[in-house]
Amino acid sequence: DAMVIQNPRYQVTQFGKPVTLSCSQTLNHNVMYWYQQKSSQAPKLLFHYYDKDFNNEADTPDNFQSRRPNTSFCFLDIRSPGLGDAAMYLCATSSKGQGAYEQYFGPGTRLTVT
Amino acid sequence: SQQGEEDPQALSIQEGENATMNCSYKTSINNLQWYRQNSGRGLVHLILIRSNEREKHSGRLRVTLDTSKKSSSLLITASRAADTASYFCATDFTGANNLFFGTGTRLTVIP
C-alpha cells in the first residue's frame, strides 16, 4: 500500500545532541511537509518542500533544518535539541503545492529530550 | 494568527449519539478540510469541502460550510467507540499554499 513512513517512531536524545528524523513516501507526491505537534495542540508547520524548493515558515527556529535528497525521502535535523523541542513530529505529503490539497500523514515520531 | 478555532475543545457522548464539532476561521478560504487523529498517531484526512459548496456527506460524516459566517461544522452520526479521537479542521486560505490547522476537538465516545 502506498504510504508515508516515519522512522523511528520514538526517539530519545540528550539536551544539545543533534538528532535526525526521517520520512519516506511511496505516493510519489511532490510536496512534503514537516509539522511539530505538542500535547493537545494543533500541528504547527515547520517547513515544506515543493519538489526541491524549500519553504521555511517565518517562525521556525534556526535550530531546525531539513533535507530532501530525492522525491521519496525527507529528513528533519534538529541541531541542538532543547527541552522545549520535545514533541511529536509529523511528516505529510500532498500531490500538488499550488493551493492546498489533501495531505497524507505518517504515524509521527515522538521525540523526548533528556 | 490564521489558525482556526474549534468548539468545543472536548466532547463526551454515549455510543449511538450524534457528535457535532464546529470550526471558525478568519479569512477567505479555497477549501476547508477535516482530519482525525487517534492518540499518538498521525492525522487522517476525512473530508474536503470547497468554498463554493455548502454541504458534503461521506458515510456517517456530514460537513457544512458557511462562508458568510466563516464557519464549518462536522457531524458524526450514530457514533461508535472507535470514533474516539481528536478532530481538526484545516483551512486553505486564499493566497496561501499550506493548510492551517485548528485547535482540535477531543471526542470521547463511551460504549
Tab-separated table of N, CA, C and O in Angstrom, chain A residues 25-75:
chain	number	residue	atom	x	y	z
A	25	GLN	N	8.193	8.219	1.520
A	25	GLN	CA	6.851	8.061	0.957
A	25	GLN	C	6.897	7.248	-0.327
A	25	GLN	O	7.863	7.330	-1.094
A	26	THR	N	5.836	6.487	-0.518
A	26	THR	CA	5.710	5.691	-1.747
A	26	THR	C	4.588	6.231	-2.622
A	26	THR	O	4.150	5.564	-3.554
A	27	LEU	N	4.122	7.445	-2.295
A	27	LEU	CA	2.997	8.032	-3.012
A	27	LEU	C	3.446	8.836	-4.231
A	27	LEU	O	2.611	9.265	-5.022
A	28	ASN	N	4.748	9.081	-4.331
A	28	ASN	CA	5.305	9.895	-5.417
A	28	ASN	C	4.732	11.316	-5.424
A	28	ASN	O	4.558	11.922	-6.489
A	29	HIS	N	4.446	11.826	-4.238
A	29	HIS	CA	3.935	13.185	-4.125
A	29	HIS	C	5.084	14.178	-4.216
A	29	HIS	O	6.189	13.922	-3.726
A	30	ASN	N	4.794	15.345	-4.794
A	30	ASN	CA	5.860	16.319	-4.987
A	30	ASN	C	6.034	17.263	-3.804
A	30	ASN	O	7.014	17.988	-3.733
A	31	VAL	N	5.094	17.260	-2.869
A	31	VAL	CA	5.206	18.155	-1.724
A	31	VAL	C	5.349	17.330	-0.446
A	31	VAL	O	4.609	16.361	-0.241
A	32	MET	N	6.305	17.718	0.382
A	32	MET	CA	6.497	17.061	1.684
A	32	MET	C	6.571	18.134	2.765
A	32	MET	O	7.197	19.174	2.566
A	33	TYR	N	5.933	17.848	3.880
A	33	TYR	CA	5.813	18.807	4.975
A	33	TYR	C	6.371	18.190	6.262
A	33	TYR	O	6.259	16.991	6.491
A	34	TRP	N	6.873	19.066	7.125
A	34	TRP	CA	7.207	18.676	8.491
A	34	TRP	C	6.413	19.570	9.451
A	34	TRP	O	6.423	20.807	9.328
A	35	TYR	N	5.726	18.898	10.381
A	35	TYR	CA	4.969	19.587	11.410
A	35	TYR	C	5.521	19.210	12.790
A	35	TYR	O	5.984	18.094	13.001
A	36	GLN	N	5.383	20.141	13.703
A	36	GLN	CA	5.648	19.877	15.116
A	36	GLN	C	4.304	19.943	15.850
A	36	GLN	O	3.545	20.892	15.657
A	37	GLN	N	4.044	18.936	16.663
A	37	GLN	CA	2.800	18.947	17.431
A	37	GLN	C	3.089	18.662	18.892
A	37	GLN	O	3.586	17.576	19.223
A	38	LYS	N	2.772	19.606	19.730
A	38	LYS	CA	2.908	19.416	21.169
A	38	LYS	C	1.571	18.972	21.747
A	38	LYS	O	0.530	19.098	21.106
A	39	SER	N	1.635	18.443	22.933
A	39	SER	CA	0.474	17.811	23.535
A	39	SER	C	-0.756	18.711	23.505
A	39	SER	O	-0.699	19.880	23.912
A	40	SER	N	-1.862	18.148	23.001
A	40	SER	CA	-3.161	18.825	22.964
A	40	SER	C	-3.143	20.116	22.146
A	40	SER	O	-3.963	21.013	22.387
A	41	GLN	N	-2.214	20.220	21.215
A	41	GLN	CA	-2.165	21.404	20.365
A	41	GLN	C	-2.330	21.024	18.899
A	41	GLN	O	-2.252	19.852	18.525
A	42	ALA	N	-2.558	22.016	18.073
A	42	ALA	CA	-2.648	21.804	16.637
A	42	ALA	C	-1.262	21.545	16.060
A	42	ALA	O	-0.257	22.028	16.589
A	43	PRO	N	-1.181	20.791	14.990
A	43	PRO	CA	0.112	20.658	14.294
A	43	PRO	C	0.574	22.021	13.808
A	43	PRO	O	-0.210	22.808	13.281
A	44	LYS	N	1.870	22.277	13.979
A	44	LYS	CA	2.456	23.553	13.580
A	44	LYS	C	3.435	23.285	12.447
A	44	LYS	O	4.388	22.529	12.619
A	45	LEU	N	3.197	23.913	11.312
A	45	LEU	CA	4.063	23.691	10.154
A	45	LEU	C	5.436	24.304	10.400
A	45	LEU	O	5.543	25.484	10.770
A	46	LEU	N	6.467	23.488	10.188
A	46	LEU	CA	7.847	23.979	10.318
A	46	LEU	C	8.383	24.449	8.961
A	46	LEU	O	8.929	25.540	8.830
A	47	PHE	N	8.253	23.583	7.965
A	47	PHE	CA	8.672	23.900	6.603
A	47	PHE	C	8.099	22.858	5.651
A	47	PHE	O	7.540	21.847	6.072
A	48	HIS	N	8.240	23.149	4.364
A	48	HIS	CA	7.823	22.161	3.385
A	48	HIS	C	8.672	22.273	2.136
A	48	HIS	O	9.305	23.320	1.883
A	49	TYR	N	8.719	21.195	1.390
A	49	TYR	CA	9.385	21.157	0.099
A	49	TYR	C	8.331	21.030	-0.985
A	49	TYR	O	7.460	20.160	-0.919
A	50	TYR	N	8.397	21.916	-1.946
A	50	TYR	CA	7.603	21.777	-3.165
A	50	TYR	C	8.614	21.341	-4.227
A	50	TYR	O	9.371	22.159	-4.731
A	51	ASP	N	8.599	20.081	-4.556
A	51	ASP	CA	9.673	19.470	-5.342
A	51	ASP	C	10.983	19.706	-4.575
A	51	ASP	O	11.101	19.312	-3.429
A	52	LYS	N	11.941	20.386	-5.198
A	52	LYS	CA	13.202	20.621	-4.499
A	52	LYS	C	13.251	21.983	-3.824
A	52	LYS	O	14.234	22.336	-3.165
A	53	ASP	N	12.214	22.749	-3.995
A	53	ASP	CA	12.183	24.097	-3.420
A	53	ASP	C	11.803	24.040	-1.947
A	53	ASP	O	10.737	23.558	-1.585
A	54	PHE	N	12.677	24.596	-1.121
A	54	PHE	CA	12.491	24.582	0.322
A	54	PHE	C	11.759	25.847	0.758
A	54	PHE	O	12.113	26.952	0.345
A	55	ASN	N	10.741	25.682	1.586
A	55	ASN	CA	9.961	26.806	2.084
A	55	ASN	C	9.908	26.743	3.606
A	55	ASN	O	9.293	25.845	4.187
A	56	ASN	N	10.553	27.715	4.211
A	56	ASN	CA	10.656	27.744	5.667
A	56	ASN	C	9.582	28.668	6.238
A	56	ASN	O	9.364	29.765	5.697
A	57	GLU	N	8.895	28.237	7.291
A	57	GLU	CA	7.957	29.130	7.949
A	57	GLU	C	8.742	30.185	8.722
A	57	GLU	O	9.822	29.926	9.263
A	58	ALA	N	8.178	31.386	8.784
A	58	ALA	CA	8.910	32.520	9.353
A	58	ALA	C	9.318	32.300	10.806
A	58	ALA	O	10.373	32.775	11.246
A	59	ASP	N	8.499	31.558	11.549
A	59	ASP	CA	8.786	31.421	12.974
A	59	ASP	C	9.443	30.084	13.317
A	59	ASP	O	9.536	29.720	14.489
A	60	THR	N	9.909	29.369	12.321
A	60	THR	CA	10.633	28.117	12.592
A	60	THR	C	12.040	28.452	13.075
A	60	THR	O	12.776	29.173	12.396
A	61	PRO	N	12.422	27.943	14.241
A	61	PRO	CA	13.764	28.269	14.765
A	61	PRO	C	14.865	27.769	13.838
A	61	PRO	O	14.720	26.744	13.164
A	62	ASP	N	15.995	28.471	13.867
A	62	ASP	CA	17.150	28.091	13.050
A	62	ASP	C	17.703	26.726	13.441
A	62	ASP	O	18.434	26.103	12.666
A	63	ASN	N	17.376	26.301	14.626
A	63	ASN	CA	17.805	25.006	15.147
A	63	ASN	C	17.255	23.846	14.307
A	63	ASN	O	17.760	22.739	14.349
A	64	PHE	N	16.205	24.117	13.543
A	64	PHE	CA	15.565	23.090	12.736
A	64	PHE	C	15.984	23.260	11.276
A	64	PHE	O	15.880	24.344	10.713
A	65	GLN	N	16.447	22.158	10.704
A	65	GLN	CA	16.844	22.150	9.308
A	65	GLN	C	16.186	20.947	8.623
A	65	GLN	O	15.737	20.012	9.287
A	66	SER	N	16.191	20.977	7.297
A	66	SER	CA	15.610	19.865	6.572
A	66	SER	C	16.392	19.584	5.306
A	66	SER	O	17.070	20.474	4.768
A	67	ARG	N	16.321	18.336	4.877
A	67	ARG	CA	16.949	17.909	3.633
A	67	ARG	C	15.982	17.020	2.877
A	67	ARG	O	15.269	16.218	3.485
A	68	ARG	N	16.002	17.173	1.553
A	68	ARG	CA	15.202	16.282	0.721
A	68	ARG	C	16.095	15.821	-0.433
A	68	ARG	O	16.135	16.453	-1.482
A	69	PRO	N	16.789	14.714	-0.249
A	69	PRO	CA	17.741	14.261	-1.276
A	69	PRO	C	17.073	13.755	-2.551
A	69	PRO	O	17.695	13.786	-3.606
A	70	ASN	N	15.845	13.291	-2.442
A	70	ASN	CA	15.101	12.835	-3.618
A	70	ASN	C	13.608	12.921	-3.318
A	70	ASN	O	13.219	13.316	-2.220
A	71	THR	N	12.795	12.542	-4.286
A	71	THR	CA	11.344	12.663	-4.131
A	71	THR	C	10.828	11.887	-2.935
A	71	THR	O	9.888	12.299	-2.263
A	72	SER	N	11.426	10.741	-2.672
A	72	SER	CA	10.862	9.821	-1.691
A	72	SER	C	11.228	10.135	-0.246
A	72	SER	O	10.507	9.755	0.668
A	73	PHE	N	12.348	10.780	-0.032
A	73	PHE	CA	12.854	10.941	1.333
A	73	PHE	C	12.943	12.401	1.747
A	73	PHE	O	13.283	13.264	0.947
A	74	CYS	N	12.693	12.620	3.040
A	74	CYS	CA	12.856	13.946	3.607
A	74	CYS	C	13.306	13.767	5.055
A	74	CYS	O	12.809	12.876	5.761
A	75	PHE	N	14.254	14.608	5.476
A	75	PHE	CA	14.806	14.495	6.816
A	75	PHE	C	14.607	15.786	7.586
A	75	PHE	O	14.641	16.879	7.015
